[in-house]
Tab-separated table of C-alpha atoms and ligand atoms in Angstrom:
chain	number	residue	atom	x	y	z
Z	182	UNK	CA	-7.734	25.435	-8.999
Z	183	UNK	CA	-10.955	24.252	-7.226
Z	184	UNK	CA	-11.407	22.885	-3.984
Z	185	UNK	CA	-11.503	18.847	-3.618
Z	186	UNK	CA	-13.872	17.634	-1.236
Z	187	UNK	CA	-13.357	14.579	0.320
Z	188	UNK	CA	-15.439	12.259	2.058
Z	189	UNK	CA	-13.324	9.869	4.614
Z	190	UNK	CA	-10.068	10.879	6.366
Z	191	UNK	CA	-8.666	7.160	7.291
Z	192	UNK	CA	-5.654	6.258	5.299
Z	193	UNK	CA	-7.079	6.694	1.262
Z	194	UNK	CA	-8.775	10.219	2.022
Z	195	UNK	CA	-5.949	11.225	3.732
Z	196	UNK	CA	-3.418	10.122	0.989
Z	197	UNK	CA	-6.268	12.269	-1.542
Z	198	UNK	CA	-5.710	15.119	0.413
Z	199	UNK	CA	-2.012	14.950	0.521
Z	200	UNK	CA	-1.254	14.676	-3.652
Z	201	UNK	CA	-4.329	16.716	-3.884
Z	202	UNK	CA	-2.383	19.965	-1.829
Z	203	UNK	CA	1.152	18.836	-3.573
Z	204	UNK	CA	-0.574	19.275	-6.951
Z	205	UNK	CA	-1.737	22.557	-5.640
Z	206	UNK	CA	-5.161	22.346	-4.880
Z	207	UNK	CA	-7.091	24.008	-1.787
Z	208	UNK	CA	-8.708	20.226	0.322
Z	209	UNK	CA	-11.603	19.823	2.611
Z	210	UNK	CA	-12.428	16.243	3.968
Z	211	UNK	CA	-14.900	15.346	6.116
Z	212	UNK	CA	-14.833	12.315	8.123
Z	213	UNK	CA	-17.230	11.860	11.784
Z	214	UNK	CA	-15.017	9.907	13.588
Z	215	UNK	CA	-12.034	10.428	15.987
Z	216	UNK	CA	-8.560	9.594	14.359
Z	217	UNK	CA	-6.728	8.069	15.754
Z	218	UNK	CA	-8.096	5.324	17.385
Z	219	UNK	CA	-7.718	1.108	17.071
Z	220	UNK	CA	-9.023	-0.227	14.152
Z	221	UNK	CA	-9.782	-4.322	13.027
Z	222	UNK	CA	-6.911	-4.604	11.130
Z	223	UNK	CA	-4.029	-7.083	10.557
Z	224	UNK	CA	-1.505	-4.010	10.347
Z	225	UNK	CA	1.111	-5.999	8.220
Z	226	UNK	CA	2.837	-3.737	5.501
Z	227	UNK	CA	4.100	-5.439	2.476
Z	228	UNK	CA	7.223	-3.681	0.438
Z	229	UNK	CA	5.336	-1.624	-2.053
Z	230	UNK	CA	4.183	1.145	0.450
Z	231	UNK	CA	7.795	1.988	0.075
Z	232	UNK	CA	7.517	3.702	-3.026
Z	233	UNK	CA	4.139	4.503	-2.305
Z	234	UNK	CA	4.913	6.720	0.535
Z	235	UNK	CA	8.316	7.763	-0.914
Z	236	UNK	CA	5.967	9.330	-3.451
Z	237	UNK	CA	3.995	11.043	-1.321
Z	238	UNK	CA	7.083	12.364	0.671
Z	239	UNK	CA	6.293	10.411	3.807
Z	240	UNK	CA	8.635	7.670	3.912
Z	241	UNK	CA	11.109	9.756	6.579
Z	242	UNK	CA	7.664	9.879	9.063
Z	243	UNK	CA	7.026	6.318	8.435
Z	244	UNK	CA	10.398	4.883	9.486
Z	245	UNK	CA	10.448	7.328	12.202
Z	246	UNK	CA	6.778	6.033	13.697
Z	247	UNK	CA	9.090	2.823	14.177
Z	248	UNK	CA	7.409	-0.026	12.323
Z	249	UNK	CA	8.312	-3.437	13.182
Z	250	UNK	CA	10.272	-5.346	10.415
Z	251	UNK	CA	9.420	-8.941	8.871
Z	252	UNK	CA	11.982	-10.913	7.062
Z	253	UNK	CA	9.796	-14.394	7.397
Z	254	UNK	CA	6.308	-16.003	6.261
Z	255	UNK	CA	5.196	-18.401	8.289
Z	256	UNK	CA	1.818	-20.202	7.185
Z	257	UNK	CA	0.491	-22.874	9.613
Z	258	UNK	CA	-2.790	-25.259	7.670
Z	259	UNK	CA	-4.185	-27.380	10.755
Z	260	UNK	CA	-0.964	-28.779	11.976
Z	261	UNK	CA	1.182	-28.383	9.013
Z	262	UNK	CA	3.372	-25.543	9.334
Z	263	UNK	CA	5.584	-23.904	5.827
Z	264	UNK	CA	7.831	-20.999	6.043
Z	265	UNK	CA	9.681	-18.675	3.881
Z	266	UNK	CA	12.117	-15.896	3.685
Z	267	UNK	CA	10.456	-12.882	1.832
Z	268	UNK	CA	12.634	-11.430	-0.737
Z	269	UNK	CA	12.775	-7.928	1.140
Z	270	UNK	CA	11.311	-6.842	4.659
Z	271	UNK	CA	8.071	-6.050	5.158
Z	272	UNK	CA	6.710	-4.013	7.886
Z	273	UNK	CA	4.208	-3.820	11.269
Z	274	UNK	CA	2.674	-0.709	12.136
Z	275	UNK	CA	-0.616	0.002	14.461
Z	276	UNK	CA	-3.735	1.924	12.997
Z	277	UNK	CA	-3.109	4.060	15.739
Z	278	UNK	CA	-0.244	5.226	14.410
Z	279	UNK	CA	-0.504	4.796	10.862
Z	280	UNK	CA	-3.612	6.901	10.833
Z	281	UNK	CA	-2.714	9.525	12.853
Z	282	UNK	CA	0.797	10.219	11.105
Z	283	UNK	CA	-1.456	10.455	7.712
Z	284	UNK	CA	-4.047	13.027	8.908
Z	285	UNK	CA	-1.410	15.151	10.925
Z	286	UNK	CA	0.419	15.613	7.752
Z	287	UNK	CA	-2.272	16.349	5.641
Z	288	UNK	CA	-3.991	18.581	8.172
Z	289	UNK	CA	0.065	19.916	8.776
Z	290	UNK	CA	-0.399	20.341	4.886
Z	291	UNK	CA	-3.357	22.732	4.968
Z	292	UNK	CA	-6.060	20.392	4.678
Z	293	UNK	CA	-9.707	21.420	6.009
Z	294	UNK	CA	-10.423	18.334	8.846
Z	295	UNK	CA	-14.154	18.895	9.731
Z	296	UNK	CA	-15.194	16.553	11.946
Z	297	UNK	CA	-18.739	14.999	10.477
Z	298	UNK	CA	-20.568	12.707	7.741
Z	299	UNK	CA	-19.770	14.837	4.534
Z	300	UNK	CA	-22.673	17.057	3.818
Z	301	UNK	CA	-23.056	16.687	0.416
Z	302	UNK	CA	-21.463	16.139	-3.475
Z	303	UNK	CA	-17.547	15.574	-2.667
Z	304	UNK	CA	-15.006	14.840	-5.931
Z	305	UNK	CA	-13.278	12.031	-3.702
Z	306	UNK	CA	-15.012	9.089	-1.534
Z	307	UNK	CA	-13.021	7.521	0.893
Z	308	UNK	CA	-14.904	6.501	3.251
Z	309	UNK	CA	-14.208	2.866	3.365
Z	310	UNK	CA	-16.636	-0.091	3.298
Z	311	UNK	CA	-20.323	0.478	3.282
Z	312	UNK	CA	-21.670	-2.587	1.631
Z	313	UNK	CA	-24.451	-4.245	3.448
Z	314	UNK	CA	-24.040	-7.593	4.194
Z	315	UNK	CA	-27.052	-10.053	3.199
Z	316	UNK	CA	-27.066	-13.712	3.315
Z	317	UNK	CA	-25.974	-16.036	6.540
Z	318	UNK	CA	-22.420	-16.433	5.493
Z	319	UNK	CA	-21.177	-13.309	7.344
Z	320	UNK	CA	-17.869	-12.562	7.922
Z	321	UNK	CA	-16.426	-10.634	11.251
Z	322	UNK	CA	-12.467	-9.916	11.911
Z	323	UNK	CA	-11.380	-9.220	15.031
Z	324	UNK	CA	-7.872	-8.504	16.435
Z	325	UNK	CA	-5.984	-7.227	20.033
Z	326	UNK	CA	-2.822	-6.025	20.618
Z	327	UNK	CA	-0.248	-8.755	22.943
Z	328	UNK	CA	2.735	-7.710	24.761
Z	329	UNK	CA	5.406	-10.373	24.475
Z	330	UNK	CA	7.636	-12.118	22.546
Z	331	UNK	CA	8.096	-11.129	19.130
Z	332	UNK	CA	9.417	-11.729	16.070
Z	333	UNK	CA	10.326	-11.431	12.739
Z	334	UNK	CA	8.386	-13.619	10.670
Z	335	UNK	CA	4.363	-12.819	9.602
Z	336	UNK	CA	2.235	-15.728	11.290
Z	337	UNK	CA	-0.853	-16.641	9.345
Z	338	UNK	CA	-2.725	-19.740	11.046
Z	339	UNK	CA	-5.640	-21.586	9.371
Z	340	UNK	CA	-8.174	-23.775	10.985
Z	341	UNK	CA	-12.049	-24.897	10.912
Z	342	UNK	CA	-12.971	-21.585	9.169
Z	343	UNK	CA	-11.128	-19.140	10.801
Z	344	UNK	CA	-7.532	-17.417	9.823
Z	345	UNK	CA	-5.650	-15.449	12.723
Z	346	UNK	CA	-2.647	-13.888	11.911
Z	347	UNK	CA	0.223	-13.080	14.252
Z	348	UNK	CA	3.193	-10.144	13.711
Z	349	UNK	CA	4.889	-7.215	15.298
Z	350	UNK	CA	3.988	-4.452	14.947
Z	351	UNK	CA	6.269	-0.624	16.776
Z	352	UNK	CA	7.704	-0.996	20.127
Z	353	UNK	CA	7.641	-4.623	21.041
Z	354	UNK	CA	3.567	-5.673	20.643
Z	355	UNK	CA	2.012	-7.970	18.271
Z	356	UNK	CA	-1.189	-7.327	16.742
Z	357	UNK	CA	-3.283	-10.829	16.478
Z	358	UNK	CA	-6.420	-10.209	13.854
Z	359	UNK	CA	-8.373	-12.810	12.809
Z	360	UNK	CA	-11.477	-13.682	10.540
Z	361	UNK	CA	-14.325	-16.407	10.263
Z	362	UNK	CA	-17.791	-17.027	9.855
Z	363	UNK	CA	-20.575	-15.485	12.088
Z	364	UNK	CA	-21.933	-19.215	12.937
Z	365	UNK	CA	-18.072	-20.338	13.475
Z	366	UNK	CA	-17.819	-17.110	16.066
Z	367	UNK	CA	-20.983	-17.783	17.670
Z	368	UNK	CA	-20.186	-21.368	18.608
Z	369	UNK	CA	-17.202	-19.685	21.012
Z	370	UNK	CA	-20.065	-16.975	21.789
Z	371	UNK	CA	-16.970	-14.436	19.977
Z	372	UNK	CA	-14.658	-15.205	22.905
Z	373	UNK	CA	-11.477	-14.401	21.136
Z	374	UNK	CA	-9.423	-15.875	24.027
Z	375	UNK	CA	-11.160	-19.200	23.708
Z	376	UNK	CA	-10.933	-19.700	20.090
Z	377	UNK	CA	-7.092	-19.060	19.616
Z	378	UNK	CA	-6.736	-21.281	22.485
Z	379	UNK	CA	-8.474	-24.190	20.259
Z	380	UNK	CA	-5.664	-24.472	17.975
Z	381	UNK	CA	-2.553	-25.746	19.802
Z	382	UNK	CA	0.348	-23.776	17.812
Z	383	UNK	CA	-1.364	-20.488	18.304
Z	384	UNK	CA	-2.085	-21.293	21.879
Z	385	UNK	CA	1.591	-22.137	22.486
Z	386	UNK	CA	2.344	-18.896	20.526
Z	387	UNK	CA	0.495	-16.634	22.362
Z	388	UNK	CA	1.257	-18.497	25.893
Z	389	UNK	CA	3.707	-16.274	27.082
Z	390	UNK	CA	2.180	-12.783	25.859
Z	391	UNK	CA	-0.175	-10.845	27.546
Z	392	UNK	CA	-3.409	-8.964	26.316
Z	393	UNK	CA	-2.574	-5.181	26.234
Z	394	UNK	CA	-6.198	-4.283	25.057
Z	395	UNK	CA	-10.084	-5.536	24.514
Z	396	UNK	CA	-10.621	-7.659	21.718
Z	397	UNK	CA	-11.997	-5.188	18.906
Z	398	UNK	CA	-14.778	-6.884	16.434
Z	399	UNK	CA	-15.849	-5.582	12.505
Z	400	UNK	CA	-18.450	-6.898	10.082
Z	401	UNK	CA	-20.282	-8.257	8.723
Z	402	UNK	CA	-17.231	-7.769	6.100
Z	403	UNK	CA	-18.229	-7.829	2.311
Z	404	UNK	CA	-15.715	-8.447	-0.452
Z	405	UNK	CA	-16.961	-6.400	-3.212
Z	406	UNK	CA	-15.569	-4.523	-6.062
Z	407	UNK	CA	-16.973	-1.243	-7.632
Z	408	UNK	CA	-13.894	-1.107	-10.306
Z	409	UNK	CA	-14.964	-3.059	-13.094
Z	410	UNK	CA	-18.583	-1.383	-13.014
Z	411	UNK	CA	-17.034	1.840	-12.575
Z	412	UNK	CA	-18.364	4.672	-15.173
Z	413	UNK	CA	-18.435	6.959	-12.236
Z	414	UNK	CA	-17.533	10.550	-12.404
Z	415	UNK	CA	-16.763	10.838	-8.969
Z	416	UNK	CA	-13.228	9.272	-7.840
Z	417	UNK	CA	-13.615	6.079	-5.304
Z	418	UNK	CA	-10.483	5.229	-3.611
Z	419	UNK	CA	-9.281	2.237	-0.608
Z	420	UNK	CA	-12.146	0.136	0.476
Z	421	UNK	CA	-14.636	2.566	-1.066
Z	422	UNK	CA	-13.552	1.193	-4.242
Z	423	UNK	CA	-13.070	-2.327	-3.295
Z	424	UNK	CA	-12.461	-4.651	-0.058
Z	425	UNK	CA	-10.994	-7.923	-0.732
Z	426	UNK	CA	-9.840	-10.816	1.582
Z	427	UNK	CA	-7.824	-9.344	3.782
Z	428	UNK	CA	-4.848	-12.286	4.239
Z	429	UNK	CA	-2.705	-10.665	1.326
Z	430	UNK	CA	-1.779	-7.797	3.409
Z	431	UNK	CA	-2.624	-5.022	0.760
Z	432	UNK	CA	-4.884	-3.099	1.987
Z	433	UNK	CA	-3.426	-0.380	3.179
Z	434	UNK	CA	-0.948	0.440	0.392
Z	435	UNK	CA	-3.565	0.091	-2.134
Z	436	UNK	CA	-5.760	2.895	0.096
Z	437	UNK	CA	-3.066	5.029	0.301
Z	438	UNK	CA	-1.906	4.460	-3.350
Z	439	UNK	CA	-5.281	4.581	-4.785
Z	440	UNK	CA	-5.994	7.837	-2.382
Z	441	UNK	CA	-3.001	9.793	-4.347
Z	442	UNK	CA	-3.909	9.142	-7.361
Z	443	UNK	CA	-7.433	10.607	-7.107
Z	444	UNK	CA	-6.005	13.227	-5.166
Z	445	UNK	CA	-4.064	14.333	-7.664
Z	446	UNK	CA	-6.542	13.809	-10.374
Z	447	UNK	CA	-9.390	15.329	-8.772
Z	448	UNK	CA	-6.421	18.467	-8.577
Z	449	UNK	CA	-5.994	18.443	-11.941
Z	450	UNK	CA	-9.281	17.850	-13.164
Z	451	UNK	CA	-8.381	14.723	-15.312
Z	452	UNK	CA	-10.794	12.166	-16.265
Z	453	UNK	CA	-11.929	9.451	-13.628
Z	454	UNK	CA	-12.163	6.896	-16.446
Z	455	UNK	CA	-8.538	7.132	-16.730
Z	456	UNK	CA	-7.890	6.680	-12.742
Z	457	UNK	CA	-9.711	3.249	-13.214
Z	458	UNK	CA	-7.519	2.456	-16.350
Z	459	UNK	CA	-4.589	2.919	-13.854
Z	460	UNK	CA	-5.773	1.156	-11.006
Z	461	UNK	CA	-7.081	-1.686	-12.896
Z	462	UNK	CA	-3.490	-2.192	-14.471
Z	463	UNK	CA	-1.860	-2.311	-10.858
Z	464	UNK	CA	-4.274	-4.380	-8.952
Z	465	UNK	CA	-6.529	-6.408	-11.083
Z	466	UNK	CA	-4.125	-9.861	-11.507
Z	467	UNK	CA	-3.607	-9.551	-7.638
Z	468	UNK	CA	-7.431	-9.575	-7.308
Z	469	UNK	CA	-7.688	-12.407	-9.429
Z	470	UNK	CA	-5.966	-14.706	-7.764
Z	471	UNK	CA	-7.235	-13.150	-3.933
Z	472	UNK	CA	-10.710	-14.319	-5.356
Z	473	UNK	CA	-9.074	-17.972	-6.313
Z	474	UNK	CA	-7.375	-18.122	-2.934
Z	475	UNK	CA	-10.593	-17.056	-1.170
Z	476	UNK	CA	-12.462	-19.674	-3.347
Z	477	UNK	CA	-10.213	-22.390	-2.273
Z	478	UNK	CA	-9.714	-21.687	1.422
Z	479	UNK	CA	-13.675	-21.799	1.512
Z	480	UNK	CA	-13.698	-25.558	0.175
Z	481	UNK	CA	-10.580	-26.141	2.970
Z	482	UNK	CA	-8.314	-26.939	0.014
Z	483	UNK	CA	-5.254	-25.565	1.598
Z	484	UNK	CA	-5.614	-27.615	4.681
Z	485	UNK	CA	-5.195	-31.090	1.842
Z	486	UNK	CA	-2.427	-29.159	-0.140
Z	487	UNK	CA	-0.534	-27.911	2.289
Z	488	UNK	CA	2.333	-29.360	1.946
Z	489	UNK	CA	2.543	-28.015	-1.602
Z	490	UNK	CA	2.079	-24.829	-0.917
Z	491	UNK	CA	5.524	-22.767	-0.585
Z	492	UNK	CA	4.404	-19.547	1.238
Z	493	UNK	CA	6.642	-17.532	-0.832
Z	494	UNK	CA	4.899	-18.377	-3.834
Z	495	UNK	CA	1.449	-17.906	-2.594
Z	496	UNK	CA	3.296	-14.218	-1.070
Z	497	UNK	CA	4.291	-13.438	-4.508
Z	498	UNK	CA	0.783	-14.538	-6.316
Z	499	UNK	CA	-0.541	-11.815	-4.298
Z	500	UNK	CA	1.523	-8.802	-4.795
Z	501	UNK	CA	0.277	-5.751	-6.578
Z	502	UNK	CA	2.399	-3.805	-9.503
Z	503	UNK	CA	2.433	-0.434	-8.400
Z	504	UNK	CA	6.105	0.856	-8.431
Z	505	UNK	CA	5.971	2.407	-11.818
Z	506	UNK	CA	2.365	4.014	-11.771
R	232	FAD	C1	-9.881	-8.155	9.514
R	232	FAD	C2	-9.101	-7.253	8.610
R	232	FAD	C3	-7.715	-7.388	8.525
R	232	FAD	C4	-6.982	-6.564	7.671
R	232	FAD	N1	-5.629	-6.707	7.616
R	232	FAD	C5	-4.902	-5.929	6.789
R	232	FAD	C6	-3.476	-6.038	6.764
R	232	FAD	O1	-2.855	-6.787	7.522
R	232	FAD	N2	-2.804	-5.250	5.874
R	232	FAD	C7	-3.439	-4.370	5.037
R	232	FAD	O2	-2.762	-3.698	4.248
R	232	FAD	N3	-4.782	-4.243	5.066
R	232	FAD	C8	-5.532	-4.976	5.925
R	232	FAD	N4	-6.885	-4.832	5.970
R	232	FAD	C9	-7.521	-3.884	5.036
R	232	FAD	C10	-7.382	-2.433	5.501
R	232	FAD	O3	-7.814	-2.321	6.833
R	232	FAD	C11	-8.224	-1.524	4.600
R	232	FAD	O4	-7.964	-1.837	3.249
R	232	FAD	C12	-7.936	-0.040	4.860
R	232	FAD	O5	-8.352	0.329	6.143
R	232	FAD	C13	-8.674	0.840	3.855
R	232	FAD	O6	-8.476	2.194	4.161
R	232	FAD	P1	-9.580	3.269	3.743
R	232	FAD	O7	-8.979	4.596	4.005
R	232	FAD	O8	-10.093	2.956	2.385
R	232	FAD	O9	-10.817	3.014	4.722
R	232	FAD	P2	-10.925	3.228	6.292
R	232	FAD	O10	-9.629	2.970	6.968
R	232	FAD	O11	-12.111	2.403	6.684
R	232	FAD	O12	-11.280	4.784	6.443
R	232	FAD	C14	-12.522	5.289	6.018
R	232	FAD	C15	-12.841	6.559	6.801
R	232	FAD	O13	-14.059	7.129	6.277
R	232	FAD	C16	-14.863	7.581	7.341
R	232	FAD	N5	-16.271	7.660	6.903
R	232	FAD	C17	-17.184	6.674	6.850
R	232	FAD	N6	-18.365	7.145	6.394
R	232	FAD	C18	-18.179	8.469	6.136
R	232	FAD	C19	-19.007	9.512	5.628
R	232	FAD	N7	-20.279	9.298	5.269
R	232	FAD	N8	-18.505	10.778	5.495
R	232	FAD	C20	-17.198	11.008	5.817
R	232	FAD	N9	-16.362	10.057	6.314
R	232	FAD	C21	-16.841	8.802	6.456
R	232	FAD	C22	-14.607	6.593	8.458
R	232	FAD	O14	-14.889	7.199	9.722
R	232	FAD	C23	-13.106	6.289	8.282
R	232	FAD	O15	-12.290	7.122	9.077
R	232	FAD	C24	-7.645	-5.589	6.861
R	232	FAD	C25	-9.037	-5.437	6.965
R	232	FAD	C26	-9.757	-6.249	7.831
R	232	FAD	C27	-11.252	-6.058	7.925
């Protein structure tokens, strides 16, 4: 079996590398930066990467990196607040560690981790989002880690045109991340203390925590999508593929899901047009209704409707089909 070259060793190149070596294939990836370190992210874990991990044989290291648990949605529009019980736990775990347990064990595996900007042809990119951002209506996230209080339920808190979301994440912190508009940033010169303090319910929320790190900022963020267009020979995988609106939550799992299967095809030398038939299947109804979601929250609908909205239902919209692929 050839070597598979992989560009990117954050969660989707390291998943690659992983089914690549259990379908017995020799793995190089590439990736320039230090792993692990803190990343923009909302680090909330919705049920699928269960199986997805379980798959991958690395459900046993997950539940042993400690993961917070969520049993609760909690969506607060302006000063309407709705909450639901999710029909099974989801989870809270830091880049840090999420990262770090998936390039150990592919590195423990027998990967090749060179640390630079891939030199050349590779069979798998992972290497995340690199879409340029054009136009004036740029997004940035941001998030910190808070030492305090925590709790069980998922937080997600809407106002002017910013979301910030609120859960635990391993050994008693939170992780707050947030997103809005550059010009919505600017006007609180991106002083993340002074903007959560604006809306009253996150400000009473975060009142007795403390600030365990510096804010962290990303962007401009670009939702694009290189799956329907994709007659590539090469195998794309996580954000590489496609970034969408970050407030479902999936992410992650779809990195690391997406990452295995190219691993494993790249391994076995199988056609990339039938990786995209695959991934399509899983995810494409869940993008659908991401894009209508994003599309509304733009025009502020769910500040009006938000009494309507049941969180569990706009939780379950959102979920990707992935068990049985
Ligand atoms: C604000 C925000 C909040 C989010 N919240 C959540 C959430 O709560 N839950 C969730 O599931 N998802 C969330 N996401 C999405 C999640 O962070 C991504 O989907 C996930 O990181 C994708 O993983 P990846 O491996 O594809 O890319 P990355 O994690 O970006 O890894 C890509 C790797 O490639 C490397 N690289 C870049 N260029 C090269 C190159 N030329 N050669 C080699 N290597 C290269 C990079 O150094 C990096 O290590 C959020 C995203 C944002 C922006």
């Amino acid at each position: 079996m050839g070597r598979v070259r992989i560009a990117g060793a954050g969660l989707a190149g390291s998943a690659a590398a992983i089914a690549a070596i259990k379908a017995g294939a020799p793995v190089c990836m590439w990736d320039p930066s230090r792993i692990p370190k803190h990343k923009v992210c909302g680090e909330f874990l919705t049920p699928e990467i269960g199986p997805v991990l379980r798959r991958l044989g690395l459900w046993e290291q997950f539940l042993a990196a400690n993961p917070a648990r969520m049993t609760r949605i909690r969506l607060i529009f302006g000063s309407n607040a709705a909450e639901s019980r999710l029909p099974e736990p989801a989870f809270g775990l830091s880049r840090f560690r999420l990262d770090a347990l998936m390039r150990d064990e592919a590195e423990r595996r027998g990967a090749e981790c060179i640390v630079e900007r891939v030199p050349g042809r590779v069979d798998v990119l992972a290497h995340g989002r690199q879409f340029a951002a054009t136009g004036n209506d740029r997004l940035f996230g941001f998030k910190a880690h808070f030492r305090g209080p925590a709790s069980d339920a998922v937080e997600l808190y809407f106002f002017d045109d910013f979301y910030v979301g609120v859960n635990s994440v391993e050994d008693g912190l939170s992780n707050v991340c947030g997103m809005g508009s550059e010009a919505g940033l600017r006007r609180f010169g991106f002083d993340y203390d002074s903007l959560t303090a604006t809306h009253p319910a996150l400000a009473e929320r975060l009142k007795p925590m403390r600030r365990t790190m510096e804010w962290l900022t990303t962007g401009p963020l670009v939702y694009q999508s290189r799956l329907h267009d994709s007659s590539a020979q090469e195998f794309l995988a996580g954000d590489a593929l496609q970034f969408v609106d970050p407030f479902t939550g999936t992410g992650m799992t779809i990195a690391i899901w997406t990452g295995a299967l190219v691993g494993q095809y790249a391994a076995e030398n199988r056609p990339a047009s039938e990786y995209y038939k695959t991934v399509r299947d899983g995810i494409a109804t869940q993008y659908q209704w991401c894009g209508l979601l994003r599309a509304a929250m733009q025009k502020r609908w769910p500040m009006r409707l938000a009494p309507l909205i049941p969180p569990a239902w706009l939780y379950a919209l959102t979920r990707p089909k992935l068990e049985s692929r």
